[in-house]
PDB file of C-alpha atoms in Angstrom:
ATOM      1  CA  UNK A   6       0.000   0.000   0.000  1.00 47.00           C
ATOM      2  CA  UNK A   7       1.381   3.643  -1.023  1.00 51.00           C
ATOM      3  CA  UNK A   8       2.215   5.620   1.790  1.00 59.00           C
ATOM      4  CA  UNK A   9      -0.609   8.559   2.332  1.00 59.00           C
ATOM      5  CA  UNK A  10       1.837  11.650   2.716  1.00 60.00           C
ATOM      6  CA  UNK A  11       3.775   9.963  -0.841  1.00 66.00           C
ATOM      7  CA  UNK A  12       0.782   9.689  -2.696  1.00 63.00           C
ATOM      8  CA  UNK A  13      -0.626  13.480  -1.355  1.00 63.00           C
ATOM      9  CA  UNK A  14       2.440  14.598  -3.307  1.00 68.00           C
ATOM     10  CA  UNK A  15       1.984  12.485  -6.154  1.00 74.00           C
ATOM     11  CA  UNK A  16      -1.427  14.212  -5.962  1.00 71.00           C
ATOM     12  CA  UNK A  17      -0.322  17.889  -5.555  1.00 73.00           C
ATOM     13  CA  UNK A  18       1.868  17.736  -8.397  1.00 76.00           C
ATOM     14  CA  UNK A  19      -0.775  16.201 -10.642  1.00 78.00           C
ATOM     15  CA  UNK A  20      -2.990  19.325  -9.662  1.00 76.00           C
ATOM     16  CA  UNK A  21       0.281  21.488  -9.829  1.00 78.00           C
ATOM     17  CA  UNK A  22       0.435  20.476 -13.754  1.00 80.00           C
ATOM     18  CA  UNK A  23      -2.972  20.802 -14.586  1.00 80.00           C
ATOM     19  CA  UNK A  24      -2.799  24.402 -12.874  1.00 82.00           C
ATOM     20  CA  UNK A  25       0.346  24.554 -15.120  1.00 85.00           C
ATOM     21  CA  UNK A  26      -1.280  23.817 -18.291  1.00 86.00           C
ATOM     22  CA  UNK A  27      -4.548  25.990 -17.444  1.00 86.00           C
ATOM     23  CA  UNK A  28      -2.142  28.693 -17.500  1.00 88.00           C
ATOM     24  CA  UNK A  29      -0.580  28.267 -20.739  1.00 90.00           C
ATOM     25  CA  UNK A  30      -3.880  27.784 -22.000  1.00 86.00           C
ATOM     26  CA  UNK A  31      -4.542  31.095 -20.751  1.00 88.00           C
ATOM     27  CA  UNK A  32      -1.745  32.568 -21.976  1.00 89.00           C
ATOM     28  CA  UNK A  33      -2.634  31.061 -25.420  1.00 86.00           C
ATOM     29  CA  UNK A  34      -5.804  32.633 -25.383  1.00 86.00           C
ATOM     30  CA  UNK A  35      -4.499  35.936 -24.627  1.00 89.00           C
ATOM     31  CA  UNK A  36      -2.550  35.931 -26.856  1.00 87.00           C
ATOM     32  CA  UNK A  37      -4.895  34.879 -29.930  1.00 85.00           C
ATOM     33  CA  UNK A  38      -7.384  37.644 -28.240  1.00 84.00           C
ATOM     34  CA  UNK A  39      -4.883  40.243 -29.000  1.00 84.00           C
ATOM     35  CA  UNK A  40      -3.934  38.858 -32.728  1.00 84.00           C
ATOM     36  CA  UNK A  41      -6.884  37.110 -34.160  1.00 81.00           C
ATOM     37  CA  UNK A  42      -5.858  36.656 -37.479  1.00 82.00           C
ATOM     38  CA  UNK A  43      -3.117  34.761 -36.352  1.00 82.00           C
ATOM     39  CA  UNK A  44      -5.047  32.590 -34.059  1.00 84.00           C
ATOM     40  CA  UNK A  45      -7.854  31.895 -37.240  1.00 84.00           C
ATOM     41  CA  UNK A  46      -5.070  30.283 -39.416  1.00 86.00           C
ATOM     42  CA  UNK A  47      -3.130  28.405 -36.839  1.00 84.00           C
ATOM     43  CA  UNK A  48      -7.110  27.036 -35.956  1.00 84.00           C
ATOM     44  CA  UNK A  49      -7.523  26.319 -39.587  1.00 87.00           C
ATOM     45  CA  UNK A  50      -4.377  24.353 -39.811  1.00 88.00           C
ATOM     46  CA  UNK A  51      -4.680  22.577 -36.771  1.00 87.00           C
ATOM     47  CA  UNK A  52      -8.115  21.345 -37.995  1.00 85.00           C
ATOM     48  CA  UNK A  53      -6.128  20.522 -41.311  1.00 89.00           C
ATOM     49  CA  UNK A  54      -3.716  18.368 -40.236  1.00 90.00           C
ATOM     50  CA  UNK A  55      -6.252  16.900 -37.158  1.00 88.00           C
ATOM     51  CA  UNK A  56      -8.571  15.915 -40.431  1.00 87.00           C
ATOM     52  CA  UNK A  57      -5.187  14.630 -42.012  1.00 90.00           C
ATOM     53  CA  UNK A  58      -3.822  12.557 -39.259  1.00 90.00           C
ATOM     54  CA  UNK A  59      -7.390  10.852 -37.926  1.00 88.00           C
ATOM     55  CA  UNK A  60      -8.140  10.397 -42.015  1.00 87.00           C
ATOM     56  CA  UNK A  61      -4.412   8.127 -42.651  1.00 89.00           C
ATOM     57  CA  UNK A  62      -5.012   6.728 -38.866  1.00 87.00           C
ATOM     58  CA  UNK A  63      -8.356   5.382 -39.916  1.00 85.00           C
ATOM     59  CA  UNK A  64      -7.494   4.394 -43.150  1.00 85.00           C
ATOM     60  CA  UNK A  65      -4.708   2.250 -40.975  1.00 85.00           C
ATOM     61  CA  UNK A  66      -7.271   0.550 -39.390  1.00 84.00           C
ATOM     62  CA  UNK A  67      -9.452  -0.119 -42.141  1.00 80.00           C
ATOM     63  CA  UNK A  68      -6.645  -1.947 -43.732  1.00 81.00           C
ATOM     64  CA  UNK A  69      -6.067  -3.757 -40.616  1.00 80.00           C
ATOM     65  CA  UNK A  70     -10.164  -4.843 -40.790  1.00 76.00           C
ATOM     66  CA  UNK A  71      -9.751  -5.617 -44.476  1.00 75.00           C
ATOM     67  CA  UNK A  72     -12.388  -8.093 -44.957  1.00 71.00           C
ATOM     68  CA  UNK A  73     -15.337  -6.875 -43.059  1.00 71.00           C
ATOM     69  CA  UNK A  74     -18.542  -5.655 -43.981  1.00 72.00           C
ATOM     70  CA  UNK A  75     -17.419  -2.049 -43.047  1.00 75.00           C
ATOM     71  CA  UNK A  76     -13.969  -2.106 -44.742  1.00 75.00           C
ATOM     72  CA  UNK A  77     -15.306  -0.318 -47.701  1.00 78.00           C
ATOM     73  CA  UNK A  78     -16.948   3.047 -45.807  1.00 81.00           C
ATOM     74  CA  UNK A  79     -13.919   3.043 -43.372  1.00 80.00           C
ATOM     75  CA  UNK A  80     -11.674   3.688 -46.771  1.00 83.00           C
ATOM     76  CA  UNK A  81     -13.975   6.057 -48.276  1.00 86.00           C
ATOM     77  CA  UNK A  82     -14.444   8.386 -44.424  1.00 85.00           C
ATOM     78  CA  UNK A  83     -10.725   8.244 -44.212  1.00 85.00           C
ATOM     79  CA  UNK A  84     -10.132   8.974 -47.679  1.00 89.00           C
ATOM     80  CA  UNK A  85     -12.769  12.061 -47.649  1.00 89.00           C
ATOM     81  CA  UNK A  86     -11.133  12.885 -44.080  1.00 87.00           C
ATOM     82  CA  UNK A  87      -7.162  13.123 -45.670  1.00 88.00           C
ATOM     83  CA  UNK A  88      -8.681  15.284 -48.907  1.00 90.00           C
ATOM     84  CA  UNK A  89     -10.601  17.333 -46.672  1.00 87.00           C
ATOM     85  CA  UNK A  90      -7.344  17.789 -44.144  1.00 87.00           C
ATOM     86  CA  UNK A  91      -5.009  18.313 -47.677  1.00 90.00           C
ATOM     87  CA  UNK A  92      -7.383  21.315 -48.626  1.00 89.00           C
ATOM     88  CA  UNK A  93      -7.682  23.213 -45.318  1.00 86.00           C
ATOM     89  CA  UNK A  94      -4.315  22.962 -44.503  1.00 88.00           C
ATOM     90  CA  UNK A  95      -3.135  24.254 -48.577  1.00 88.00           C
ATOM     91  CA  UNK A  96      -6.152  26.743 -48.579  1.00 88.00           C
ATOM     92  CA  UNK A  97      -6.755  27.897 -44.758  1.00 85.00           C
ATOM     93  CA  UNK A  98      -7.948  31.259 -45.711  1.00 84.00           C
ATOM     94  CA  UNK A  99     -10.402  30.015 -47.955  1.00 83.00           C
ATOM     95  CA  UNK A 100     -11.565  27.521 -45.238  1.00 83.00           C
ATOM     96  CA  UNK A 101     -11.713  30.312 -42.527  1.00 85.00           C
ATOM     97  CA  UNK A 102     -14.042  32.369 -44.891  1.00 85.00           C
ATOM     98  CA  UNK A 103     -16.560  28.987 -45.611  1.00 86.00           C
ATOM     99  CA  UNK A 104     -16.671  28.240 -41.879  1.00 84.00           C
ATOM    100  CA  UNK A 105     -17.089  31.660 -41.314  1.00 84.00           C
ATOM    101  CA  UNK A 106     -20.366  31.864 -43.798  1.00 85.00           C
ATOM    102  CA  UNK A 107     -21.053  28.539 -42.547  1.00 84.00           C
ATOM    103  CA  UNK A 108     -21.357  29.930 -38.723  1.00 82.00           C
ATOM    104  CA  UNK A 109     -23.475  32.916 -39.479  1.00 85.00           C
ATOM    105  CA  UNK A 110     -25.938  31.153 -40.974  1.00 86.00           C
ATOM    106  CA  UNK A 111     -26.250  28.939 -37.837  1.00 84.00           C
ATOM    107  CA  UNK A 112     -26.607  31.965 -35.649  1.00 81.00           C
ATOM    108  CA  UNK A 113     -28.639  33.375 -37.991  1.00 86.00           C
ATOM    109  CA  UNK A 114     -31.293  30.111 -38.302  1.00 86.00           C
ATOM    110  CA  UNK A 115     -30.593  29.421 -34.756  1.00 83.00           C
ATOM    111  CA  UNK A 116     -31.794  33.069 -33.769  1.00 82.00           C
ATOM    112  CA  UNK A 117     -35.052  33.188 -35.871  1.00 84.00           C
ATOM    113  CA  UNK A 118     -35.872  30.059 -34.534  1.00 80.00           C
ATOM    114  CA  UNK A 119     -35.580  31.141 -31.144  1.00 81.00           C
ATOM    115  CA  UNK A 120     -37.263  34.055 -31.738  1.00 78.00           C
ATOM    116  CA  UNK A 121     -40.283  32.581 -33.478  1.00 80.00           C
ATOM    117  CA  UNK A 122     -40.203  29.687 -30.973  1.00 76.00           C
ATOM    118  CA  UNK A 123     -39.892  31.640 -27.598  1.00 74.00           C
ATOM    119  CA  UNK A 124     -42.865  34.076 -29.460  1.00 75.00           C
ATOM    120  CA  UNK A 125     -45.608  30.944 -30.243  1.00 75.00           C
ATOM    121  CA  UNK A 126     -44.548  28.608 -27.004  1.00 71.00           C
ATOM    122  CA  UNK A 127     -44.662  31.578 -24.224  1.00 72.00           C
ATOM    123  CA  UNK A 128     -42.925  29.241 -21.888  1.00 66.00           C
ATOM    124  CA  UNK A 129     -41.699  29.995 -18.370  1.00 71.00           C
ATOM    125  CA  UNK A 130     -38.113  30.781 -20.331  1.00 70.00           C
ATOM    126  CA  UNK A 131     -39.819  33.289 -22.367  1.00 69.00           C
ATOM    127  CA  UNK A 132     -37.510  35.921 -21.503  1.00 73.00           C
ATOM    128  CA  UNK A 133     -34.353  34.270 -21.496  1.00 74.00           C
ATOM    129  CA  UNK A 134     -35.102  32.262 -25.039  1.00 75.00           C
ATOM    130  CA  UNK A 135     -36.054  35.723 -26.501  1.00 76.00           C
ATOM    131  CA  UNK A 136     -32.793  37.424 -25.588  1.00 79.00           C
ATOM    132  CA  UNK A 137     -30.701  34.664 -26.599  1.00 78.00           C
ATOM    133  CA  UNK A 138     -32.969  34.657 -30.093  1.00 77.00           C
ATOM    134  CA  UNK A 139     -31.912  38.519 -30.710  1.00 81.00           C
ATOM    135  CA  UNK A 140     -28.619  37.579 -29.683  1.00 78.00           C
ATOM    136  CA  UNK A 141     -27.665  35.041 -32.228  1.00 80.00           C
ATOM    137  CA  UNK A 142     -29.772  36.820 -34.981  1.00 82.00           C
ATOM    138  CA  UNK A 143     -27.628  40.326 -34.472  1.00 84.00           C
ATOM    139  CA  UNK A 144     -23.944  38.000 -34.583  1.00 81.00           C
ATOM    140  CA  UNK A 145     -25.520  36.465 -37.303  1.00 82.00           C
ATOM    141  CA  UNK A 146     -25.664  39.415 -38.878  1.00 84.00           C
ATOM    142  CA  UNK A 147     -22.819  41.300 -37.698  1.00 83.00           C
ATOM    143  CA  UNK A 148     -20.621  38.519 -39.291  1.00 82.00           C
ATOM    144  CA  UNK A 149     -22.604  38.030 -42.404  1.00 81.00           C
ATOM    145  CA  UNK A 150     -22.350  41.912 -43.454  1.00 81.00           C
ATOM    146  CA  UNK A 151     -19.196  42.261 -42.582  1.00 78.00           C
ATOM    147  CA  UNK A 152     -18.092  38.921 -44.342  1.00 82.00           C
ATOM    148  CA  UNK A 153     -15.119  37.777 -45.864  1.00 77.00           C
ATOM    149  CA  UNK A 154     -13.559  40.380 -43.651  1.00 79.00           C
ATOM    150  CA  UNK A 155     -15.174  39.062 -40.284  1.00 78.00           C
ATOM    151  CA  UNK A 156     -13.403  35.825 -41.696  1.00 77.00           C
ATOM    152  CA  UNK A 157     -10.011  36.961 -40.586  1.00 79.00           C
ATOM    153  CA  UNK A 158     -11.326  37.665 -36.856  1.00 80.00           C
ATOM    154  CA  UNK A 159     -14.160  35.390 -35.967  1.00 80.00           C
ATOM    155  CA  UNK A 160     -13.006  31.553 -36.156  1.00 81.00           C
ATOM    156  CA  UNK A 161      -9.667  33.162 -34.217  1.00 82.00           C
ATOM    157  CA  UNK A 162     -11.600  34.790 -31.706  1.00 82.00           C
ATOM    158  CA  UNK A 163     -13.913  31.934 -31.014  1.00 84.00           C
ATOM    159  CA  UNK A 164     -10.754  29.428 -30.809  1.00 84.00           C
ATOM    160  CA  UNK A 165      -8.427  32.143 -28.435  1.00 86.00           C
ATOM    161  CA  UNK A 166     -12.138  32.028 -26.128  1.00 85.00           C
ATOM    162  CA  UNK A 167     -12.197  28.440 -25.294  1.00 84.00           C
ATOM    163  CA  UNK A 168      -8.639  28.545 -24.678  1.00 85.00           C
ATOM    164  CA  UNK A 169      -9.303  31.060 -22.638  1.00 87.00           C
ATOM    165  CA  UNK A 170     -12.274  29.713 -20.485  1.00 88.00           C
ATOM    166  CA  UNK A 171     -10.790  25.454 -20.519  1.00 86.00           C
ATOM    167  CA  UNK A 172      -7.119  27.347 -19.183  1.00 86.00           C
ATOM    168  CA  UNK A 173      -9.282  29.245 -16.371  1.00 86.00           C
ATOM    169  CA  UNK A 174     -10.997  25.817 -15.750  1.00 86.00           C
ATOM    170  CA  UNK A 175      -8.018  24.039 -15.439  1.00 83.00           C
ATOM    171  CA  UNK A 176      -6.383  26.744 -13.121  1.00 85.00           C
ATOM    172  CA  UNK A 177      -9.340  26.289 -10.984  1.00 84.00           C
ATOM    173  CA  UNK A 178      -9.320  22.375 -10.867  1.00 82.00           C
ATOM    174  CA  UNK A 179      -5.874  22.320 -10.054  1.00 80.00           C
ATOM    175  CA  UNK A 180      -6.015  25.020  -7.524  1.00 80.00           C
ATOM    176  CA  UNK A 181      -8.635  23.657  -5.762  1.00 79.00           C
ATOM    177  CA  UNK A 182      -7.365  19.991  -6.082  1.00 77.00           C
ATOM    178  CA  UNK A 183      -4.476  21.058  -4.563  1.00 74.00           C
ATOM    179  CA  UNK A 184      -6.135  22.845  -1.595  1.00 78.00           C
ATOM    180  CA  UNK A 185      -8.448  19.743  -1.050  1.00 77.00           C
ATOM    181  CA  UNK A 186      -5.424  17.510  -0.846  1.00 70.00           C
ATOM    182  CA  UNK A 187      -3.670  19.506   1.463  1.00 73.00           C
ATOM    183  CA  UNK A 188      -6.771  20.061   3.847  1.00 70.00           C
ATOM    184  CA  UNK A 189      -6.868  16.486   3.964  1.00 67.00           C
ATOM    185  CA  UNK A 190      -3.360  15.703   4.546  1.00 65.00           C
ATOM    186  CA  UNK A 191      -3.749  17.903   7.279  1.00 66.00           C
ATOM    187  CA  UNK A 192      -6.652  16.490   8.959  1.00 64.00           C
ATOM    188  CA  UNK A 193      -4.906  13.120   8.403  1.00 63.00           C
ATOM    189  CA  UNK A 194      -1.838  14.109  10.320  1.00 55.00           C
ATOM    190  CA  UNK A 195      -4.137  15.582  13.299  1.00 61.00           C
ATOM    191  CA  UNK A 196      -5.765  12.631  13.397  1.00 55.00           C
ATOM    192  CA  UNK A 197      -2.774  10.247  13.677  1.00 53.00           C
ATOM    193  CA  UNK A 198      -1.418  12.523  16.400  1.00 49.00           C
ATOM    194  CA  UNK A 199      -4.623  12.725  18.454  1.00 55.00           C
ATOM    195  CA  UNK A 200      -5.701   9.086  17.815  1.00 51.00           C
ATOM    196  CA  UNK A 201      -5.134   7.526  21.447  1.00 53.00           C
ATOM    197  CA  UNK A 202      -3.986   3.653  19.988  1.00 54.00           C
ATOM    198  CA  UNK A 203      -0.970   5.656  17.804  1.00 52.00           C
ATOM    199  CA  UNK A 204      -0.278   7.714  21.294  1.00 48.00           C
ATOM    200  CA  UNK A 205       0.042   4.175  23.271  1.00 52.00           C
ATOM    201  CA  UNK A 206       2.519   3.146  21.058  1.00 50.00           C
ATOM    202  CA  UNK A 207       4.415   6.319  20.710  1.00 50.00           C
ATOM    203  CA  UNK A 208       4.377   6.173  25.007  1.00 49.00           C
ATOM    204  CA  UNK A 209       5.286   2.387  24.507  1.00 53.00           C
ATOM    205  CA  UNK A 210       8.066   2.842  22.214  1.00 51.00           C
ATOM    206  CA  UNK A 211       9.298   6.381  24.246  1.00 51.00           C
ATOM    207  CA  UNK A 212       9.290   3.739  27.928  1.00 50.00           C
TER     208      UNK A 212
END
């Protein structure tokens, strides 16, 4: 069995690297909050070569199932997956600006159908639905009339935000892990030192 105070450390330093990485995230997302345009291609090409590498690793493993009934679809989803990966990654503007269409629609649909929903049901949300309708319709727009420009700013600043928010929840999990080991280390030790069959032994071993 590990000895408690080893394994608290083993635990604190866990927590001490996830704090670690929460800050880098953070960092990260700083950083791509200050230069956007930066942070929209280096998301474009890490979506590229993400496509690219789970495209040859499941072509890999459709070769290895050669055979089954499913041999033929895994080589035709990895094969669309490594084309797909080869254009973003040779053409990441050009993918930032479809994405960028691509997600102002969504808030756009998504808005009106909030709106029109929140309008006919009436439901105890109604307020909260409504708001979040006109919300999404008005980005929607925003990045719609201001498109292909908004295409150089909005993947980027999406992407530096959940950096941004994971490295904060990281920082917190590690923080508090960290506190909640160390509160019960500490209760631990108390309790060794004021448990009377550890005292009896300690008097024992002092006669």
């Amino acid at each position: 069995m590990a000895d408690p105070a080893t394994e608290g450390r083993r635990l604190s330093r866990s927590f001490g690297r996830l704090a670690l990485l929460g800050t880098l995230l953070v960092v990260a997302g700083i950083v791509g909050l200050v230069y956007t345009g930066v942070a929209t291609l280096t998301s474009m090409l890490l979506f590229g070569w993400l496509l690219l590498i789970g495209g040859i690793v499941g072509l890999l493993h459709a070769i290895d199932s050669r055979g089954s009934d499913f041999f033929w679809l895994g080589v035709v989803v990895a094969a669309l997956n490594i084309a797909a990966g080869i254009v973003v990654i040779r053409h990441p503007q050009g993918t930032a600006e479809a994405l960028t269409m691509f997600a102002a629609l969504l808030f756009l649909t998504g808005g009106v159908f909030r709106l029109v929903g929140s309008v006919v049901v009436r439901g105890p949300q109604f307020g909260w639905t409504l708001l979040q309708g006109a919300f999404g319709l008005l980005l929607g727009l925003l990045v719609l009339f201001d498109w292909p420009h908004s295409s150089l700013y909005v993947l980027g600043l999406f992407f530096s935000l959940v950096l941004l928010f994971d490295g904060l929840g990281l920082i917190a999990m590690g923080v508090g892990g960290r506190r909640i080991v160390s509160v019960v280390s500490e209760q631990r030790v108390t309790g060794e030192l004021t448990d009377p069959s550890r005292q009896g032994e300690q008097k024992r071993s002092e006669g």
